[in-house]
Each structure stands twice: as C-alpha cells, then as structure tokens.
Amino acid sequence: MITINGNAIQLTAPCTVETLLVERGYSLQRIAVERNGDILSKNRYADIIVQDGDTYEIVSFVGGG
Amino acid sequence: MKERHMLLSKDEIEEVLIERHTLPIHRKLRNAGAAIAGLGGLGSHVAVMLARTGIGSLHLIDFDRVEPSNLNRQIYRMKHLGRYKTEALKEEISEINPYISVRTDTVKVTENNIDRLFRDDKIICEAFDRAENKAMLVNYLLEHRPDTFIVSGSGMAGYGSSNSIHTEKRMKNLYLCGDGTSDIASGISLTAPRVTLCAAHQANMILRLILGEKDV
C-alpha cells in the first residue's frame, strides 16, 4: 500500500516511480514529485523503485499565465 | 494644454503608505523584495500590485516583448508594443512608485541559469505560461533552493467560477494559486478577470509571507 496525495493505493506489481506516474496518467514534464517528504529529482524517476509504505505528493501544472 | 505630472517625493509617498498600512507593516514591506519569473498576465499584475504596497525591491525576469495578443489580459498598453516586458513594466512601476528598486533580467529562464538569476531572491513568484516551464522552475527551486518560498500560478484559463481559484500550500514551501485544472492547451482562452484573480492570489500570498504569515 502506498499513498498518493493522501489517497491509499494498492500496487499490483513492483514498479519504478516513472512507471507509477505514467500509469496513473501524469505528464512527466509537467509535475513535481515529493517522495516521503523529499523532492524527487526528475532524473531519478526511472531509477527509484516504489516501496510499500511510500508516501507521494504530486503537483501537476497546467498552462496559462 | 500640456499634460502635467506631479511627482511625489519619497517622503510624501512614504507618508501616505504609512498612513494606509501602519508603520510596522510599511517597514516590513519596504525592507522586502520579490522576484517575478514571467511577466505575462500573472507576473505583470503581481508586480504592479506589489509595487502599490510599497515593496522595497522587485526583480523582474522575462525574455519576451509586448505583443498585441497580450493586451487582453496583461498590464501593458499600446504604447508598450514591441518593447521588452521587463522595460515596459519597470516604466509602469516607476509611474506608481519611482522609489522602488527594480532589477530586470531580459533572459529566458533555463535550468542552467536559475542558480545565478535567483541567487539573491528569497520569495520567487512563478508566473510562466507553459506548464513545462512552471514545472521546470518549481522542481529546480524545490530541489536546490530549500531556503526560498515559491508562489506559483496554475489553472486560470476560461471563465469558470471565480471561487474555484484558490491558494494552497503544497510540499514544504510551495504555494499554488489557481484552480489547478483549467488548461490553456484545452482550447479555452485566457481572459483578464480570471488571470488577474489568480495574480491577486499570488500577490496576496507574497504579501502574507513578507509579513510573516506562512499559512495560506
């Protein structure tokens, strides 16, 4: 079980953060991700394996200004 | 008849600001500064609102020039067409309060120059138009500049309810203003009222941070 933006999510298989984000519909170039309270650098999304108990906070940006 | 401008002295402006804001608040504002990255519909209004509060200094960053398509929602006027936004906005601010210290950088912000550009800034307003650029600046600052407050605008397109525009605190020091969802890419336009509403959320959050209020 992991938590994304306060919602509990059941993972079906082990995966990287990148896979998790893509599968959940996030556009990788338009987000900022905090993992267990620390900002996660974009170039580490593909390396980090999601662990049971992880807490993610994901901010998505939309265009316009 | 020739147009006449009355230029208030620094003391005269200070006097009215103190009368309006009280001395303790005026002192905090006068000793504070903010950087504004992107001087479009959000950034141009944030800058002018902060200028009106009597903020001590503003750091304005944008590489673009004023275009006709900007006039529907940005603070510029026809006389500014073709000029760099940094210069046009600096001029506008000088006509409101010429005693604000305004620093400009007419460059495109990239991951390679963020460190240098924002080295002296403690409060940084993200006011870009493209989502990818917003994410780029915010990611970099969260990762490399944990000492800064970031006030970002996201989701103000269209003419949806004013009340869906709000301010929220995310992560450690990121303040997010907007409705979070209405995207210019979905074909809905940007209009002055809603963009300015979002800009006002950003400006007020910056004001609150300057005055020591860290909650939204």
mmCIF file of C-alpha atoms in Angstrom:
data_model
loop_
_atom_site.group_PDB
_atom_site.id
_atom_site.type_symbol
_atom_site.label_atom_id
_atom_site.label_comp_id
_atom_site.label_asym_id
_atom_site.label_seq_id
_atom_site.Cartn_x
_atom_site.Cartn_y
_atom_site.Cartn_z
ATOM 1 C CA MET A 1 0.000 0.000 0.000
ATOM 2 C CA ILE A 2 1.291 3.459 -0.910
ATOM 3 C CA THR A 3 -0.211 6.909 -0.574
ATOM 4 C CA ILE A 4 -0.532 9.468 -3.366
ATOM 5 C CA ASN A 5 -1.784 12.929 -2.416
ATOM 6 C CA GLY A 6 -3.409 11.455 0.662
ATOM 7 C CA ASN A 7 -5.152 8.584 -1.153
ATOM 8 C CA ALA A 8 -4.225 4.979 -0.371
ATOM 9 C CA ILE A 9 -3.279 2.979 -3.483
ATOM 10 C CA GLN A 10 -2.793 -0.789 -3.747
ATOM 11 C CA LEU A 11 0.097 -1.683 -6.058
ATOM 12 C CA THR A 12 -0.391 -4.759 -8.216
ATOM 13 C CA ALA A 13 3.280 -5.283 -9.099
ATOM 14 C CA PRO A 14 6.655 -3.766 -8.200
ATOM 15 C CA CYS A 15 7.485 -0.787 -10.410
ATOM 16 C CA THR A 16 9.589 2.346 -10.734
ATOM 17 C CA VAL A 17 8.307 5.785 -9.839
ATOM 18 C CA GLU A 18 8.277 6.617 -13.561
ATOM 19 C CA THR A 19 6.018 3.655 -14.357
ATOM 20 C CA LEU A 20 3.735 4.544 -11.476
ATOM 21 C CA LEU A 21 3.430 8.133 -12.680
ATOM 22 C CA VAL A 22 2.868 7.233 -16.328
ATOM 23 C CA GLU A 23 0.321 4.529 -15.491
ATOM 24 C CA ARG A 24 -1.620 6.997 -13.390
ATOM 25 C CA GLY A 25 -1.735 9.450 -16.278
ATOM 26 C CA TYR A 26 0.780 12.047 -15.154
ATOM 27 C CA SER A 27 2.710 14.010 -17.766
ATOM 28 C CA LEU A 28 6.293 13.736 -16.545
ATOM 29 C CA GLN A 29 7.369 17.155 -17.787
ATOM 30 C CA ARG A 30 4.516 18.935 -16.011
ATOM 31 C CA ILE A 31 4.806 17.690 -12.453
ATOM 32 C CA ALA A 32 6.816 17.955 -9.265
ATOM 33 C CA VAL A 33 7.037 14.892 -7.024
ATOM 34 C CA GLU A 34 7.843 14.598 -3.352
ATOM 35 C CA ARG A 35 8.622 11.090 -2.074
ATOM 36 C CA ASN A 36 8.443 10.517 1.673
ATOM 37 C CA GLY A 37 8.796 14.239 2.279
ATOM 38 C CA ASP A 38 11.723 14.936 -0.050
ATOM 39 C CA ILE A 39 11.603 16.394 -3.541
ATOM 40 C CA LEU A 40 12.433 13.739 -6.116
ATOM 41 C CA SER A 41 14.681 14.864 -8.953
ATOM 42 C CA LYS A 42 13.167 14.207 -12.372
ATOM 43 C CA ASN A 43 16.221 12.254 -13.492
ATOM 44 C CA ARG A 44 15.640 9.707 -10.710
ATOM 45 C CA TYR A 45 12.028 8.808 -11.588
ATOM 46 C CA ALA A 46 13.215 5.871 -13.706
ATOM 47 C CA ASP A 47 15.665 4.548 -11.077
ATOM 48 C CA ILE A 48 13.674 4.597 -7.880
ATOM 49 C CA ILE A 49 11.611 1.501 -7.091
ATOM 50 C CA VAL A 50 8.328 2.211 -5.364
ATOM 51 C CA GLN A 51 8.406 0.731 -1.843
ATOM 52 C CA ASP A 52 5.493 -0.439 0.232
ATOM 53 C CA GLY A 53 4.538 2.357 2.623
ATOM 54 C CA ASP A 54 5.854 5.169 0.380
ATOM 55 C CA THR A 55 4.068 8.482 0.514
ATOM 56 C CA TYR A 56 3.987 10.619 -2.627
ATOM 57 C CA GLU A 57 2.872 14.164 -3.076
ATOM 58 C CA ILE A 58 2.438 15.073 -6.714
ATOM 59 C CA VAL A 59 1.776 18.587 -8.015
ATOM 60 C CA SER A 60 0.580 18.899 -11.627
ATOM 61 C CA PHE A 61 0.923 22.149 -13.523
ATOM 62 C CA VAL A 62 -1.385 23.345 -16.279
ATOM 63 C CA GLY A 63 -0.661 26.023 -18.861
ATOM 64 C CA GLY A 64 -1.719 29.652 -18.885
ATOM 65 C CA GLY A 65 -0.420 32.827 -17.412
ATOM 66 C CA MET B 1 -2.774 72.122 -22.689
ATOM 67 C CA LYS B 2 0.409 70.330 -21.829
ATOM 68 C CA GLU B 3 -0.024 67.276 -19.652
ATOM 69 C CA ARG B 4 1.400 67.868 -16.218
ATOM 70 C CA HIS B 5 2.688 65.149 -13.928
ATOM 71 C CA MET B 6 3.112 65.707 -10.257
ATOM 72 C CA LEU B 7 5.986 63.700 -8.906
ATOM 73 C CA LEU B 8 5.618 62.848 -5.248
ATOM 74 C CA SER B 9 8.780 62.906 -3.188
ATOM 75 C CA LYS B 10 9.964 59.754 -1.460
ATOM 76 C CA ASP B 11 8.867 61.183 1.884
ATOM 77 C CA GLU B 12 5.414 62.040 0.564
ATOM 78 C CA ILE B 13 4.849 58.515 -0.747
ATOM 79 C CA GLU B 14 6.150 57.006 2.491
ATOM 80 C CA GLU B 15 3.800 59.192 4.480
ATOM 81 C CA VAL B 16 0.690 58.012 2.628
ATOM 82 C CA LEU B 17 1.816 54.370 2.701
ATOM 83 C CA ILE B 18 2.406 54.553 6.452
ATOM 84 C CA GLU B 19 -0.971 56.202 6.909
ATOM 85 C CA ARG B 20 -2.665 53.398 4.954
ATOM 86 C CA HIS B 21 -0.636 50.411 6.112
ATOM 87 C CA THR B 22 0.703 51.487 9.539
ATOM 88 C CA LEU B 23 4.413 51.928 10.233
ATOM 89 C CA PRO B 24 5.291 48.336 11.277
ATOM 90 C CA ILE B 25 3.759 46.896 8.105
ATOM 91 C CA HIS B 26 5.282 49.561 5.916
ATOM 92 C CA ARG B 27 8.729 48.877 7.378
ATOM 93 C CA LYS B 28 8.457 45.152 6.655
ATOM 94 C CA LEU B 29 7.333 45.815 3.096
ATOM 95 C CA ARG B 30 9.989 48.444 2.445
ATOM 96 C CA ASN B 31 12.702 46.019 3.584
ATOM 97 C CA ALA B 32 11.339 43.157 1.478
ATOM 98 C CA GLY B 33 11.695 42.099 -2.122
ATOM 99 C CA ALA B 34 10.341 39.518 -4.525
ATOM 100 C CA ALA B 35 11.395 38.022 -7.838
ATOM 101 C CA ILE B 36 8.830 37.537 -10.580
ATOM 102 C CA ALA B 37 9.603 34.965 -13.256
ATOM 103 C CA GLY B 38 7.428 35.618 -16.299
ATOM 104 C CA LEU B 39 5.786 38.981 -16.881
ATOM 105 C CA GLY B 40 2.588 37.978 -18.671
ATOM 106 C CA GLY B 41 -0.981 38.049 -17.374
ATOM 107 C CA LEU B 42 0.091 36.820 -13.961
ATOM 108 C CA GLY B 43 3.509 38.381 -13.464
ATOM 109 C CA SER B 44 2.748 41.868 -14.791
ATOM 110 C CA HIS B 45 -0.191 42.199 -12.401
ATOM 111 C CA VAL B 46 1.643 40.681 -9.448
ATOM 112 C CA ALA B 47 4.451 43.209 -9.966
ATOM 113 C CA VAL B 48 2.121 46.199 -10.080
ATOM 114 C CA MET B 49 0.119 45.047 -7.045
ATOM 115 C CA LEU B 50 3.301 44.572 -5.019
ATOM 116 C CA ALA B 51 4.572 47.952 -6.219
ATOM 117 C CA ARG B 52 1.402 49.564 -4.897
ATOM 118 C CA THR B 53 2.014 48.020 -1.469
ATOM 119 C CA GLY B 54 5.378 49.809 -1.330
ATOM 120 C CA ILE B 55 7.566 46.713 -1.504
ATOM 121 C CA GLY B 56 11.243 47.710 -1.356
ATOM 122 C CA SER B 57 12.516 45.881 -4.405
ATOM 123 C CA LEU B 58 11.328 43.825 -7.351
ATOM 124 C CA HIS B 59 13.344 41.540 -9.603
ATOM 125 C CA LEU B 60 11.628 41.155 -12.978
ATOM 126 C CA ILE B 61 12.551 38.341 -15.370
ATOM 127 C CA ASP B 62 11.204 37.790 -18.901
ATOM 128 C CA PHE B 63 12.778 37.489 -22.360
ATOM 129 C CA ASP B 64 9.699 38.490 -24.352
ATOM 130 C CA ARG B 65 8.433 41.681 -25.944
ATOM 131 C CA VAL B 66 4.917 43.129 -25.605
ATOM 132 C CA GLU B 67 2.643 41.880 -28.417
ATOM 133 C CA PRO B 68 -0.909 42.851 -29.463
ATOM 134 C CA SER B 69 -2.208 39.499 -28.153
ATOM 135 C CA ASN B 70 -1.037 40.453 -24.646
ATOM 136 C CA LEU B 71 -3.381 43.426 -24.311
ATOM 137 C CA ASN B 72 -6.444 41.307 -23.451
ATOM 138 C CA ARG B 73 -5.098 40.426 -20.016
ATOM 139 C CA GLN B 74 -1.653 41.853 -19.273
ATOM 140 C CA ILE B 75 -0.961 45.217 -17.721
ATOM 141 C CA TYR B 76 0.723 46.697 -20.810
ATOM 142 C CA ARG B 77 -0.723 49.352 -23.062
ATOM 143 C CA MET B 78 -0.453 50.087 -26.782
ATOM 144 C CA LYS B 79 2.470 52.412 -26.208
ATOM 145 C CA HIS B 80 4.463 49.417 -24.946
ATOM 146 C CA LEU B 81 4.030 47.274 -28.086
ATOM 147 C CA GLY B 82 7.359 45.920 -29.293
ATOM 148 C CA ARG B 83 9.208 46.766 -26.093
ATOM 149 C CA TYR B 84 10.712 44.226 -23.741
ATOM 150 C CA LYS B 85 8.261 43.397 -20.971
ATOM 151 C CA THR B 86 10.966 43.958 -18.365
ATOM 152 C CA GLU B 87 11.475 47.541 -19.553
ATOM 153 C CA ALA B 88 7.780 48.313 -20.097
ATOM 154 C CA LEU B 89 6.883 47.037 -16.636
ATOM 155 C CA LYS B 90 9.743 48.873 -14.993
ATOM 156 C CA GLU B 91 8.368 52.054 -16.542
ATOM 157 C CA GLU B 92 4.829 51.314 -15.330
ATOM 158 C CA ILE B 93 6.110 50.710 -11.805
ATOM 159 C CA SER B 94 8.094 53.954 -11.856
ATOM 160 C CA GLU B 95 4.868 55.835 -12.570
ATOM 161 C CA ILE B 96 3.238 54.295 -9.480
ATOM 162 C CA ASN B 97 6.196 54.494 -7.122
ATOM 163 C CA PRO B 98 9.539 55.606 -8.563
ATOM 164 C CA TYR B 99 11.356 54.788 -5.328
ATOM 165 C CA ILE B 100 11.048 51.022 -5.650
ATOM 166 C CA SER B 101 14.309 49.392 -6.618
ATOM 167 C CA VAL B 102 13.599 47.413 -9.810
ATOM 168 C CA ARG B 103 16.149 44.989 -11.226
ATOM 169 C CA THR B 104 15.483 43.385 -14.597
ATOM 170 C CA ASP B 105 16.852 40.354 -16.403
ATOM 171 C CA THR B 106 15.751 40.073 -20.025
ATOM 172 C CA VAL B 107 16.620 36.410 -20.472
ATOM 173 C CA LYS B 108 14.903 33.058 -20.865
ATOM 174 C CA VAL B 109 14.998 31.060 -17.638
ATOM 175 C CA THR B 110 16.554 27.617 -18.054
ATOM 176 C CA GLU B 111 17.905 25.020 -15.647
ATOM 177 C CA ASN B 112 21.362 26.391 -16.423
ATOM 178 C CA ASN B 113 20.781 29.944 -15.226
ATOM 179 C CA ILE B 114 18.310 29.563 -12.318
ATOM 180 C CA ASP B 115 21.084 29.489 -9.708
ATOM 181 C CA ARG B 116 22.658 32.690 -10.951
ATOM 182 C CA LEU B 117 19.409 34.540 -11.711
ATOM 183 C CA PHE B 118 17.681 33.904 -8.382
ATOM 184 C CA ARG B 119 20.746 33.853 -6.127
ATOM 185 C CA ASP B 120 19.615 36.850 -4.063
ATOM 186 C CA ASP B 121 15.864 36.139 -4.045
ATOM 187 C CA LYS B 122 14.012 34.688 -1.071
ATOM 188 C CA ILE B 123 10.470 34.909 -2.443
ATOM 189 C CA ILE B 124 10.044 33.782 -6.031
ATOM 190 C CA CYS B 125 6.822 34.156 -7.993
ATOM 191 C CA GLU B 126 6.480 31.594 -10.783
ATOM 192 C CA ALA B 127 4.340 33.256 -13.453
ATOM 193 C CA PHE B 128 5.237 31.467 -16.682
ATOM 194 C CA ASP B 129 2.621 30.468 -19.211
ATOM 195 C CA ARG B 130 3.740 26.959 -20.261
ATOM 196 C CA ALA B 131 3.177 24.101 -17.834
ATOM 197 C CA GLU B 132 6.581 22.565 -18.642
ATOM 198 C CA ASN B 133 8.355 25.799 -17.721
ATOM 199 C CA LYS B 134 6.392 26.114 -14.490
ATOM 200 C CA ALA B 135 7.369 22.561 -13.556
ATOM 201 C CA MET B 136 10.999 23.139 -14.540
ATOM 202 C CA LEU B 137 11.429 26.214 -12.332
ATOM 203 C CA VAL B 138 9.491 24.799 -9.377
ATOM 204 C CA ASN B 139 11.336 21.455 -9.483
ATOM 205 C CA TYR B 140 14.697 23.178 -9.590
ATOM 206 C CA LEU B 141 13.911 25.531 -6.712
ATOM 207 C CA LEU B 142 12.414 22.782 -4.526
ATOM 208 C CA GLU B 143 15.495 20.672 -5.113
ATOM 209 C CA HIS B 144 18.257 23.274 -4.943
ATOM 210 C CA ARG B 145 16.839 26.240 -3.041
ATOM 211 C CA PRO B 146 15.013 24.973 0.050
ATOM 212 C CA ASP B 147 15.513 28.435 1.573
ATOM 213 C CA THR B 148 13.073 30.085 -0.860
ATOM 214 C CA PHE B 149 9.317 30.492 -0.851
ATOM 215 C CA ILE B 150 7.787 29.707 -4.230
ATOM 216 C CA VAL B 151 4.430 31.198 -5.182
ATOM 217 C CA SER B 152 3.199 29.575 -8.378
ATOM 218 C CA GLY B 153 0.159 30.114 -10.617
ATOM 219 C CA SER B 154 -1.534 27.102 -12.192
ATOM 220 C CA GLY B 155 -5.043 26.896 -13.639
ATOM 221 C CA MET B 156 -6.748 30.179 -14.543
ATOM 222 C CA ALA B 157 -7.958 29.701 -18.128
ATOM 223 C CA GLY B 158 -11.555 30.216 -19.225
ATOM 224 C CA TYR B 159 -14.407 31.910 -17.407
ATOM 225 C CA GLY B 160 -15.240 29.366 -14.733
ATOM 226 C CA SER B 161 -16.293 30.429 -11.271
ATOM 227 C CA SER B 162 -14.092 32.943 -9.519
ATOM 228 C CA ASN B 163 -14.481 30.841 -6.405
ATOM 229 C CA SER B 164 -12.591 27.901 -7.874
ATOM 230 C CA ILE B 165 -9.408 29.987 -7.844
ATOM 231 C CA HIS B 166 -7.698 29.429 -4.517
ATOM 232 C CA THR B 167 -4.309 29.265 -2.796
ATOM 233 C CA GLU B 168 -2.940 26.060 -1.324
ATOM 234 C CA LYS B 169 0.334 25.130 0.331
ATOM 235 C CA ARG B 170 1.962 22.030 -1.098
ATOM 236 C CA MET B 171 5.137 20.231 -0.132
ATOM 237 C CA LYS B 172 7.482 22.257 2.089
ATOM 238 C CA ASN B 173 7.448 25.764 0.723
ATOM 239 C CA LEU B 174 5.362 25.783 -2.451
ATOM 240 C CA TYR B 175 2.244 27.929 -2.602
ATOM 241 C CA LEU B 176 -0.002 27.070 -5.531
ATOM 242 C CA CYS B 177 -2.588 29.583 -6.753
ATOM 243 C CA GLY B 178 -5.304 28.857 -9.308
ATOM 244 C CA ASP B 179 -7.985 26.238 -9.908
ATOM 245 C CA GLY B 180 -5.317 23.617 -10.628
ATOM 246 C CA THR B 181 -7.065 22.236 -13.695
ATOM 247 C CA SER B 182 -8.194 24.709 -16.381
ATOM 248 C CA ASP B 183 -5.512 24.446 -19.053
ATOM 249 C CA ILE B 184 -4.933 26.863 -21.919
ATOM 250 C CA ALA B 185 -3.999 23.797 -24.006
ATOM 251 C CA SER B 186 -7.589 22.538 -23.865
ATOM 252 C CA GLY B 187 -8.664 25.428 -26.110
ATOM 253 C CA ILE B 188 -10.274 27.685 -23.534
ATOM 254 C CA SER B 189 -8.992 31.220 -23.627
ATOM 255 C CA LEU B 190 -7.240 33.319 -21.058
ATOM 256 C CA THR B 191 -9.213 36.371 -20.010
ATOM 257 C CA ALA B 192 -8.346 39.361 -17.882
ATOM 258 C CA PRO B 193 -10.690 38.764 -14.922
ATOM 259 C CA ARG B 194 -9.670 35.222 -14.111
ATOM 260 C CA VAL B 195 -5.965 35.668 -14.829
ATOM 261 C CA THR B 196 -5.952 38.791 -12.663
ATOM 262 C CA LEU B 197 -7.804 36.930 -9.901
ATOM 263 C CA CYS B 198 -5.066 34.335 -9.876
ATOM 264 C CA ALA B 199 -2.412 37.057 -9.928
ATOM 265 C CA ALA B 200 -4.086 38.668 -6.907
ATOM 266 C CA HIS B 201 -3.917 35.340 -5.060
ATOM 267 C CA GLN B 202 -0.195 35.216 -5.788
ATOM 268 C CA ALA B 203 0.402 38.842 -4.799
ATOM 269 C CA ASN B 204 -1.527 38.458 -1.545
ATOM 270 C CA MET B 205 0.351 35.266 -0.655
ATOM 271 C CA ILE B 206 3.638 37.087 -1.244
ATOM 272 C CA LEU B 207 2.400 39.952 0.916
ATOM 273 C CA ARG B 208 1.474 37.480 3.661
ATOM 274 C CA LEU B 209 4.886 35.802 3.508
ATOM 275 C CA ILE B 210 6.604 39.193 3.782
ATOM 276 C CA LEU B 211 4.500 39.955 6.846
ATOM 277 C CA GLY B 212 5.394 36.604 8.423
ATOM 278 C CA GLU B 213 2.158 34.715 7.694
ATOM 279 C CA LYS B 214 3.123 31.308 6.320
ATOM 280 C CA ASP B 215 -0.387 29.837 6.164
ATOM 281 C CA VAL B 216 -2.468 30.332 3.016
#
